[in-house]
PDB file of C-alpha atoms in Angstrom:
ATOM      1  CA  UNK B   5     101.836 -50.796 -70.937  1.00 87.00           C
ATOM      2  CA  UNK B   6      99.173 -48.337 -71.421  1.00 90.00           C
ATOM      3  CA  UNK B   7     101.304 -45.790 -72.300  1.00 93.00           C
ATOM      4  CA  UNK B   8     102.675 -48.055 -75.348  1.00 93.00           C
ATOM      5  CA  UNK B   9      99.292 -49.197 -76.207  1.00 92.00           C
ATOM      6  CA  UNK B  10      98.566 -45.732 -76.817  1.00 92.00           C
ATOM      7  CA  UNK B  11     101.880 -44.711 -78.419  1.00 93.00           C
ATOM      8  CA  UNK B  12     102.282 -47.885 -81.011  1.00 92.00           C
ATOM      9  CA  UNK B  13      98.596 -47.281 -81.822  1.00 91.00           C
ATOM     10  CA  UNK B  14      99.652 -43.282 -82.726  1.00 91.00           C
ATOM     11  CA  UNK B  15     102.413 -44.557 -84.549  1.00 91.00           C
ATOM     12  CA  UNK B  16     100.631 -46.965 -86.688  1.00 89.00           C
ATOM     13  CA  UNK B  17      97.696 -44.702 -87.494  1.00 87.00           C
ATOM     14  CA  UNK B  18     100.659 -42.195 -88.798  1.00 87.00           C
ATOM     15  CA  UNK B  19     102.728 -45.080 -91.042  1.00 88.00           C
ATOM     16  CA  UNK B  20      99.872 -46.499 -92.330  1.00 82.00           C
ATOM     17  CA  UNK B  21      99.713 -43.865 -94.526  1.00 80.00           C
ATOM     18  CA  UNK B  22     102.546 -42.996 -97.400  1.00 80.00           C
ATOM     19  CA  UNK B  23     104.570 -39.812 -96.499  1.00 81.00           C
ATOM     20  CA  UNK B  24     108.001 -38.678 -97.347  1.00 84.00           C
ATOM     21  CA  UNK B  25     111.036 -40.799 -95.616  1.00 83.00           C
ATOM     22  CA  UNK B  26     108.611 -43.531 -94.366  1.00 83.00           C
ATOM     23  CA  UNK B  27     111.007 -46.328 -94.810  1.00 85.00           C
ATOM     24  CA  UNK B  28     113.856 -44.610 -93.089  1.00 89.00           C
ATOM     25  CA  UNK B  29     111.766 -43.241 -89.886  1.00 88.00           C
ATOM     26  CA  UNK B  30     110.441 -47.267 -89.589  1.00 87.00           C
ATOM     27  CA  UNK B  31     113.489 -48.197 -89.541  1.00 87.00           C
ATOM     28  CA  UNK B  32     114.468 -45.908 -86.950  1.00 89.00           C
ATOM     29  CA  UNK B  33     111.532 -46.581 -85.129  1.00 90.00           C
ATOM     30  CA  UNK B  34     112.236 -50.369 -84.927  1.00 90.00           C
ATOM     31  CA  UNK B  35     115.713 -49.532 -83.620  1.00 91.00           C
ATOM     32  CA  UNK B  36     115.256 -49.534 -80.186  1.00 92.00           C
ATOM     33  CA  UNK B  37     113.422 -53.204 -80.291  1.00 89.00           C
ATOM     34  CA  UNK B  38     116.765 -54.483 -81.806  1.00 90.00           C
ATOM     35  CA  UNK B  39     118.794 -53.703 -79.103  1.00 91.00           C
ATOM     36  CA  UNK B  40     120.160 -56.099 -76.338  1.00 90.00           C
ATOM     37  CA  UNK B  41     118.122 -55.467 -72.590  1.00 90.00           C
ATOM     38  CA  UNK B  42     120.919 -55.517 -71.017  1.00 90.00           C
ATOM     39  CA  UNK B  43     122.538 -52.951 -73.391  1.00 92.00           C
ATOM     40  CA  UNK B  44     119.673 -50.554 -73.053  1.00 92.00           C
ATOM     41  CA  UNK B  45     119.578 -51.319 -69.004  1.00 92.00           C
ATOM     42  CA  UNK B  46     123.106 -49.880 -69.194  1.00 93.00           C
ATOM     43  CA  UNK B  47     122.202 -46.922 -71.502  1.00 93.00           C
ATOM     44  CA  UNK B  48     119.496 -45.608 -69.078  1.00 94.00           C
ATOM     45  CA  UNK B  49     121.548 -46.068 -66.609  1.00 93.00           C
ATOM     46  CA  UNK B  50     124.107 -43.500 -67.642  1.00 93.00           C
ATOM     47  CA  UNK B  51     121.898 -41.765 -69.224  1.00 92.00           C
ATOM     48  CA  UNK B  52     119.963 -40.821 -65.461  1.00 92.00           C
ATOM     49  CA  UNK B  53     123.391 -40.849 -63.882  1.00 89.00           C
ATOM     50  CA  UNK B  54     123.346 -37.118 -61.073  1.00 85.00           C
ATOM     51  CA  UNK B  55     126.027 -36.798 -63.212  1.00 85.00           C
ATOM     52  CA  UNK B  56     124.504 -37.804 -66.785  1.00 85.00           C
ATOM     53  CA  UNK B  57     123.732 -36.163 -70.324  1.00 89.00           C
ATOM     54  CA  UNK B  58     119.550 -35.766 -68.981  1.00 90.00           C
ATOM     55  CA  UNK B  59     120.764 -33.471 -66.428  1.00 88.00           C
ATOM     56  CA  UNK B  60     123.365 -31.598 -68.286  1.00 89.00           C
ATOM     57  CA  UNK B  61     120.322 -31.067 -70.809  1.00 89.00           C
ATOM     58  CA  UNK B  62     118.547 -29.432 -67.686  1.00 88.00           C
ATOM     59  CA  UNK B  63     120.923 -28.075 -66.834  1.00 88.00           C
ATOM     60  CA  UNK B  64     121.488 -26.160 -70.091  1.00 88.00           C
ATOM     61  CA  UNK B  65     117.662 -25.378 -70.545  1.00 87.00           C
ATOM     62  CA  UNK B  66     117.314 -24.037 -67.141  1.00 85.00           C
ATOM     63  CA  UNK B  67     120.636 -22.546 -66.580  1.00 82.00           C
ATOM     64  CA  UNK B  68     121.421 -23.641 -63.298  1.00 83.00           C
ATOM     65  CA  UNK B  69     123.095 -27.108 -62.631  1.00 85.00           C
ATOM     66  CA  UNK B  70     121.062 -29.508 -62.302  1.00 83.00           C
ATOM     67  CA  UNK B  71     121.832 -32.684 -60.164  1.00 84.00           C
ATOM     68  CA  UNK B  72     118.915 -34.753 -59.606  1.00 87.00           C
ATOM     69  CA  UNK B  73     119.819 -38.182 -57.972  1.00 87.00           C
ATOM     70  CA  UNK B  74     117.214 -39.948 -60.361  1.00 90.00           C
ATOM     71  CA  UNK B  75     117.862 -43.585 -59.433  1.00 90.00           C
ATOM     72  CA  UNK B  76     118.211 -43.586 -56.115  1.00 89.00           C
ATOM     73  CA  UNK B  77     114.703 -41.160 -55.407  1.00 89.00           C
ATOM     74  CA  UNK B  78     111.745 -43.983 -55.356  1.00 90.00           C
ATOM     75  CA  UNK B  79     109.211 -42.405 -56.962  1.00 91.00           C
ATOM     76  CA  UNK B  80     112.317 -41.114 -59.762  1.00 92.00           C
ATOM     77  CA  UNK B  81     113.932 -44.513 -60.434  1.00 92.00           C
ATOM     78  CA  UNK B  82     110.335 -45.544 -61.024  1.00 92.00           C
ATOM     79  CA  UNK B  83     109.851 -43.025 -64.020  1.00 93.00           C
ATOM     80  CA  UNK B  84     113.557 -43.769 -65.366  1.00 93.00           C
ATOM     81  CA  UNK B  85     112.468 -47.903 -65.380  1.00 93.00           C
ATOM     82  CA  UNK B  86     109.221 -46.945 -66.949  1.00 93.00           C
ATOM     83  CA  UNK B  87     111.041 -44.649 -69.243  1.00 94.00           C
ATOM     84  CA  UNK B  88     113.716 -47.626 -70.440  1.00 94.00           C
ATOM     85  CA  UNK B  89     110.724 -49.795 -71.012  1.00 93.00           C
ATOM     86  CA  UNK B  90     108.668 -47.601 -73.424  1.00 94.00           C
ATOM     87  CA  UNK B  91     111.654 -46.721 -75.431  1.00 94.00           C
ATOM     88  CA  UNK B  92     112.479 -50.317 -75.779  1.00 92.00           C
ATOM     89  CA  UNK B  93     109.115 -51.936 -76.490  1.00 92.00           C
ATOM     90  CA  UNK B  94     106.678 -49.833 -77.810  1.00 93.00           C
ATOM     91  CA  UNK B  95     107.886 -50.493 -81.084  1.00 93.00           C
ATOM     92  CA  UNK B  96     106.518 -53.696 -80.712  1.00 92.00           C
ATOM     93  CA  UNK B  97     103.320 -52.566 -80.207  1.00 93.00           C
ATOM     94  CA  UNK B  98     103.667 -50.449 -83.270  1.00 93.00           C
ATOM     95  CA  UNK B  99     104.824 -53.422 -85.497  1.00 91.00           C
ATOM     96  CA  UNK B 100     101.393 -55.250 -84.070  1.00 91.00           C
ATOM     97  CA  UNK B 101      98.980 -52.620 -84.075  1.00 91.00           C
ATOM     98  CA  UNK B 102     100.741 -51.468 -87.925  1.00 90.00           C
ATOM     99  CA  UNK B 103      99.569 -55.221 -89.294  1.00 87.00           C
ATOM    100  CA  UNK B 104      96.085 -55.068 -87.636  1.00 86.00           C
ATOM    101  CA  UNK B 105      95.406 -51.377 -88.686  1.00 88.00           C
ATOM    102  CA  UNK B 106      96.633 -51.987 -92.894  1.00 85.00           C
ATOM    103  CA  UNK B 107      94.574 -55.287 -92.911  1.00 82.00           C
ATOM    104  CA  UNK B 108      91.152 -53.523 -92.260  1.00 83.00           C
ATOM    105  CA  UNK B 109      89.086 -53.196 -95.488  1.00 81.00           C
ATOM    106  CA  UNK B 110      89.573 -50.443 -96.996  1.00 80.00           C
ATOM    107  CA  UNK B 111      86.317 -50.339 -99.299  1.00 83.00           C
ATOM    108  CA  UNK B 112      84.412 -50.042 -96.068  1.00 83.00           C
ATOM    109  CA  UNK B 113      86.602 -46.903 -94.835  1.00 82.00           C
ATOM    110  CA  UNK B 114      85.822 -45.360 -98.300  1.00 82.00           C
ATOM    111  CA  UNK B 115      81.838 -46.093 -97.715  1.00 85.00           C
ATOM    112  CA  UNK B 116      82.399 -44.436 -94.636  1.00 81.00           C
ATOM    113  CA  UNK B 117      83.734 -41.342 -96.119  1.00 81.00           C
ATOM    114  CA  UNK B 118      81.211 -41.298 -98.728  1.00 83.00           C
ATOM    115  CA  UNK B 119      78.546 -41.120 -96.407  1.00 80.00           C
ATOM    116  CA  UNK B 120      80.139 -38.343 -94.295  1.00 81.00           C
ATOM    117  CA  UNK B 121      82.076 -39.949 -91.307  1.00 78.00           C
ATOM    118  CA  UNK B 122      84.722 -37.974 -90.272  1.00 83.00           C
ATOM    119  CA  UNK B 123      88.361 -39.335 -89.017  1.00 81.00           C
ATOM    120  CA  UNK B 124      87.237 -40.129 -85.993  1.00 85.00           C
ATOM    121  CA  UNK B 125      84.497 -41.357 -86.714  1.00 84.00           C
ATOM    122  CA  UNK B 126      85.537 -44.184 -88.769  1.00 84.00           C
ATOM    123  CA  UNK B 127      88.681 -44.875 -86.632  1.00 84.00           C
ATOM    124  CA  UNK B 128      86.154 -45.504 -83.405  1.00 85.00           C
ATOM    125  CA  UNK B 129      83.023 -47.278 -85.581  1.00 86.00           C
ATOM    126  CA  UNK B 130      85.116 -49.285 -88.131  1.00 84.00           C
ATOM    127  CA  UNK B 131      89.113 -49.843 -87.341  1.00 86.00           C
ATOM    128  CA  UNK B 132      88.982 -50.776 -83.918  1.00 85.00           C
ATOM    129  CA  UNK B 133      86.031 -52.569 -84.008  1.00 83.00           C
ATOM    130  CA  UNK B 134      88.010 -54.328 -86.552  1.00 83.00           C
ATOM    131  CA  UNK B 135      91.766 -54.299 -84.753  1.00 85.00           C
ATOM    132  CA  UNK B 136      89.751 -56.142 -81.639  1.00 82.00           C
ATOM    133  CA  UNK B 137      91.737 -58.883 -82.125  1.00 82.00           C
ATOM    134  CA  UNK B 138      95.032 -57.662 -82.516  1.00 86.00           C
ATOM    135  CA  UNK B 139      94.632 -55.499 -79.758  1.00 86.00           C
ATOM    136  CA  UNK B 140      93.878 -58.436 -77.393  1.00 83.00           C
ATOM    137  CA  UNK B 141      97.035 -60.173 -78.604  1.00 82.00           C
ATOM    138  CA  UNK B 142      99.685 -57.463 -78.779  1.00 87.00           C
ATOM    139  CA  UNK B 143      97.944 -56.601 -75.169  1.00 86.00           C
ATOM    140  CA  UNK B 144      98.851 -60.326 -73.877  1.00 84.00           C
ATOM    141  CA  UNK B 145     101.785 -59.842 -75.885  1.00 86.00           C
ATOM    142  CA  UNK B 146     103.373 -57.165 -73.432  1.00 88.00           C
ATOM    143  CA  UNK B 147     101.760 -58.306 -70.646  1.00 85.00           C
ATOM    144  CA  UNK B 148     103.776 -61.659 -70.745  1.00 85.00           C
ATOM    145  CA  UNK B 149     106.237 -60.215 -71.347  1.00 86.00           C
ATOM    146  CA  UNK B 150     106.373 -57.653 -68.518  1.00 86.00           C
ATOM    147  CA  UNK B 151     106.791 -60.159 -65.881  1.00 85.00           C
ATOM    148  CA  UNK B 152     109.915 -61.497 -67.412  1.00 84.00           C
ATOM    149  CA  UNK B 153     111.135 -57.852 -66.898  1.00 87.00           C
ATOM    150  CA  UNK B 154     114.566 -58.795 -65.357  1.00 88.00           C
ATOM    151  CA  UNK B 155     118.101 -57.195 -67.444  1.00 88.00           C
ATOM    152  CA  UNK B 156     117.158 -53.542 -67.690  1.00 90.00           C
ATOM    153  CA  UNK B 157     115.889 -53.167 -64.665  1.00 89.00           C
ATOM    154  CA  UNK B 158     118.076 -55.438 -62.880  1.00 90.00           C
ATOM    155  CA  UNK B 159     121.151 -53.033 -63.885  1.00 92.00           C
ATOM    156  CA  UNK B 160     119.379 -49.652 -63.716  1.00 91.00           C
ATOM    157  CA  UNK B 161     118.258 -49.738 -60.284  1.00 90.00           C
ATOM    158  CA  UNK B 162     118.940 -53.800 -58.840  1.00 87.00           C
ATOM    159  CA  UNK B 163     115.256 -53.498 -57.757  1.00 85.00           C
ATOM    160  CA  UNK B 164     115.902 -50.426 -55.989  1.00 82.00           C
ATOM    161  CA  UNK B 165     116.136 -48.031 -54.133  1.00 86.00           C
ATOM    162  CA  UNK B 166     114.437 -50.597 -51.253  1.00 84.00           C
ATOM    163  CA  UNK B 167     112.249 -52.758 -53.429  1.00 86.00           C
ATOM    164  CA  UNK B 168     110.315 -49.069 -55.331  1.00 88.00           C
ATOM    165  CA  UNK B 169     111.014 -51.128 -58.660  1.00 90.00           C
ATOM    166  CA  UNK B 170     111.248 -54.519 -57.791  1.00 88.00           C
ATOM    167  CA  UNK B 171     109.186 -56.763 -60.042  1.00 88.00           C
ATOM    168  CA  UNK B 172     108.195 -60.288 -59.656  1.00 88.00           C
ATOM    169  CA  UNK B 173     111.755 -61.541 -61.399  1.00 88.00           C
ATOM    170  CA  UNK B 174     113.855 -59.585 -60.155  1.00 88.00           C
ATOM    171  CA  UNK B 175     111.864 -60.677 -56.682  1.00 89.00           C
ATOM    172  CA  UNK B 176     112.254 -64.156 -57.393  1.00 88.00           C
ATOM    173  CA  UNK B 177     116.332 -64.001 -58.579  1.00 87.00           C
ATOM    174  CA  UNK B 178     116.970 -62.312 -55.243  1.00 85.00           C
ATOM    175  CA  UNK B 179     114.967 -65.015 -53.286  1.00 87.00           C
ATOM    176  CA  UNK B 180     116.486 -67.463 -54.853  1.00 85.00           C
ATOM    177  CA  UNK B 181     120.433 -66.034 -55.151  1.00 83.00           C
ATOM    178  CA  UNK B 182     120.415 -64.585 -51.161  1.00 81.00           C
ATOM    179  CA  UNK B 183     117.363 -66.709 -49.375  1.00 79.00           C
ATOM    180  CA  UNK B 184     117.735 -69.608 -50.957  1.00 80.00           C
ATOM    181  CA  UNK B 185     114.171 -70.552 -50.316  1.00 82.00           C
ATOM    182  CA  UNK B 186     114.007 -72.793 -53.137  1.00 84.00           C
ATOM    183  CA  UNK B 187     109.937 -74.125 -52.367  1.00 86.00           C
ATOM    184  CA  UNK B 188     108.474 -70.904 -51.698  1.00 89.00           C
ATOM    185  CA  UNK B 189     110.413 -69.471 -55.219  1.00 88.00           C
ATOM    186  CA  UNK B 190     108.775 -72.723 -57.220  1.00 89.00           C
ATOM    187  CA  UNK B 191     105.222 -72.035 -55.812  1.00 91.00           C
ATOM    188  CA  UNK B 192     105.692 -68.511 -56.984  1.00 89.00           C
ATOM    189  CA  UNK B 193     106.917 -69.962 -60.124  1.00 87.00           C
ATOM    190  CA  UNK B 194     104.051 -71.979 -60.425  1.00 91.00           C
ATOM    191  CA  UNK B 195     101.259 -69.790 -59.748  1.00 91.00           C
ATOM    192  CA  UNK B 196     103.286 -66.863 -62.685  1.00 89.00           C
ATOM    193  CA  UNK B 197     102.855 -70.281 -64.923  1.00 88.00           C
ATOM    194  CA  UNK B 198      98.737 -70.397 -63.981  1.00 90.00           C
ATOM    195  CA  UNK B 199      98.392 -66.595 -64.564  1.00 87.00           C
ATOM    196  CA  UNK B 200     100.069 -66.601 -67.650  1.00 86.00           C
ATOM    197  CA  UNK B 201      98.239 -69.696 -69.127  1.00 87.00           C
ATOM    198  CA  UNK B 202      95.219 -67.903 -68.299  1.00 86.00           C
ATOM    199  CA  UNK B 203      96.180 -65.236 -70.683  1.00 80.00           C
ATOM    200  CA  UNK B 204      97.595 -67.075 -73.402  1.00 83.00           C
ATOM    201  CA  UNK B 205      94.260 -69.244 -73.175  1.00 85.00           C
ATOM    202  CA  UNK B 206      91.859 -65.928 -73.631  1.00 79.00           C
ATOM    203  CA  UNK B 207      94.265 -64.570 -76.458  1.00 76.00           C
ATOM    204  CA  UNK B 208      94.084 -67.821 -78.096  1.00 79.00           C
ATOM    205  CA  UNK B 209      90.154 -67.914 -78.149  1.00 79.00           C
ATOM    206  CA  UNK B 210      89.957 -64.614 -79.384  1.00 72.00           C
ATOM    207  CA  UNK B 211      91.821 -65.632 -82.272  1.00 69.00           C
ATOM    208  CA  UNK B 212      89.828 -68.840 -82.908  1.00 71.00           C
ATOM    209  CA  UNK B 213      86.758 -66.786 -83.002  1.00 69.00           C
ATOM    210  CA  UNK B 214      87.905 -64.440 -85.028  1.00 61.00           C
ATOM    211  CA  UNK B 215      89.190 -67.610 -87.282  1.00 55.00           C
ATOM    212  CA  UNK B 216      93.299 -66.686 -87.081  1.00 50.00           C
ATOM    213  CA  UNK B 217      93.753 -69.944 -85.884  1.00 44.00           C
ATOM    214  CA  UNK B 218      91.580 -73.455 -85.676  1.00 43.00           C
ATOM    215  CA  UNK B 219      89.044 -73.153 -83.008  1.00 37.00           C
TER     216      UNK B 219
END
């Protein structure tokens, strides 16, 4: 999620300003969003197949053939999950971030300048200060969302090799489908609920205050 955050936040610094093609790289860029999980679980998974276009590339840059075994190494399937899940949703984080970062006032950006700030500068004293808001939410956002992780990572890996990227759902669908301890899944079911109300409860009052929504 970090690694998103930061990305999205990149991006939408870049597109918030007019340069040539901008409507066809955004489009591009919201691509990967569009596409089914399961479809992209399937994708990465050839795609990091010992056999697979990422190690033919390797292979070619190196020239020496290159095999790596990258979903079935622990620490390897790991990266190739984390991989899947930054190419699929950090364009939502862009799309956020993009509407926080063109609604900050622009006349006090332009005082800014006029007084000397540089870049950075006004992007650390004036648009986040500003985007604290939308930060919170597309940050609550993505971390609901993570623990409803289940298709792509369900068909890259199953949760494996062992359990090196087994999340809470996938967890849960395997307690349920092979244990069949149908209490202890609804208590964990119950306490996800509590965490995640939690969130949605602090994004929510960050939005009242900041008058988005009634308080």
């Amino acid at each position: 999620m970090p690694v998103e955050f930061l990305l999205g936040l990149a991006l939408a610094t870049l597109f918030a300003d007019d340069f040539p093609g901008k409507r066809v790289f955004y489009s591009i860029l919201l691509m990967p969003m569009m596409v089914v999980p399961a479809v992209a679980g399937y994708m990465f998974f050839m795609l990091f197949q010992s056999g697979g276009p990422l190690n033919d590339i390797l292979s070619a840059l190196s020239g020496s053939r290159v095999t790596i075994a990258w979903l079935s190494d622990p620490t390897l399937a790991l990266i190739a999950v984390i991989i899947a899940d930054i190419w699929q949703w950090t364009p939502l984080m862009f799309l956020i971030l993009l509407a926080g970062l063109v609604g900050v006032p622009q006349d006090q950006i332009k005082a800014a300048t006029l007084l000397g700030a540089n870049p950075w500068q006004r992007f650390v004293t004036i648009v986040l200060p500003k985007m604290k808001t939308i930060v919170i939410i597309a940050l609550a956002i993505r971390v609901i969302e993570n623990f409803k992780i289940f298709d792509t990572l369900y068909i890259m890996t199953g949760g494996g090799p062992g359990v090196a990227t087994e999340t809470i759902s996938v967890y849960i669908y395997k307690v349920t489908t092979q244990d069949l301890i149908w209490g202890y899944v609804a208590a964990i079911a119950l306490a996800i609920l509590v965490v995640l109300s939690i969130v949605a409860v602090f994004a929510m009052k960050r939005m009242a205050r900041a008058r988005l929504v009634p308080a």
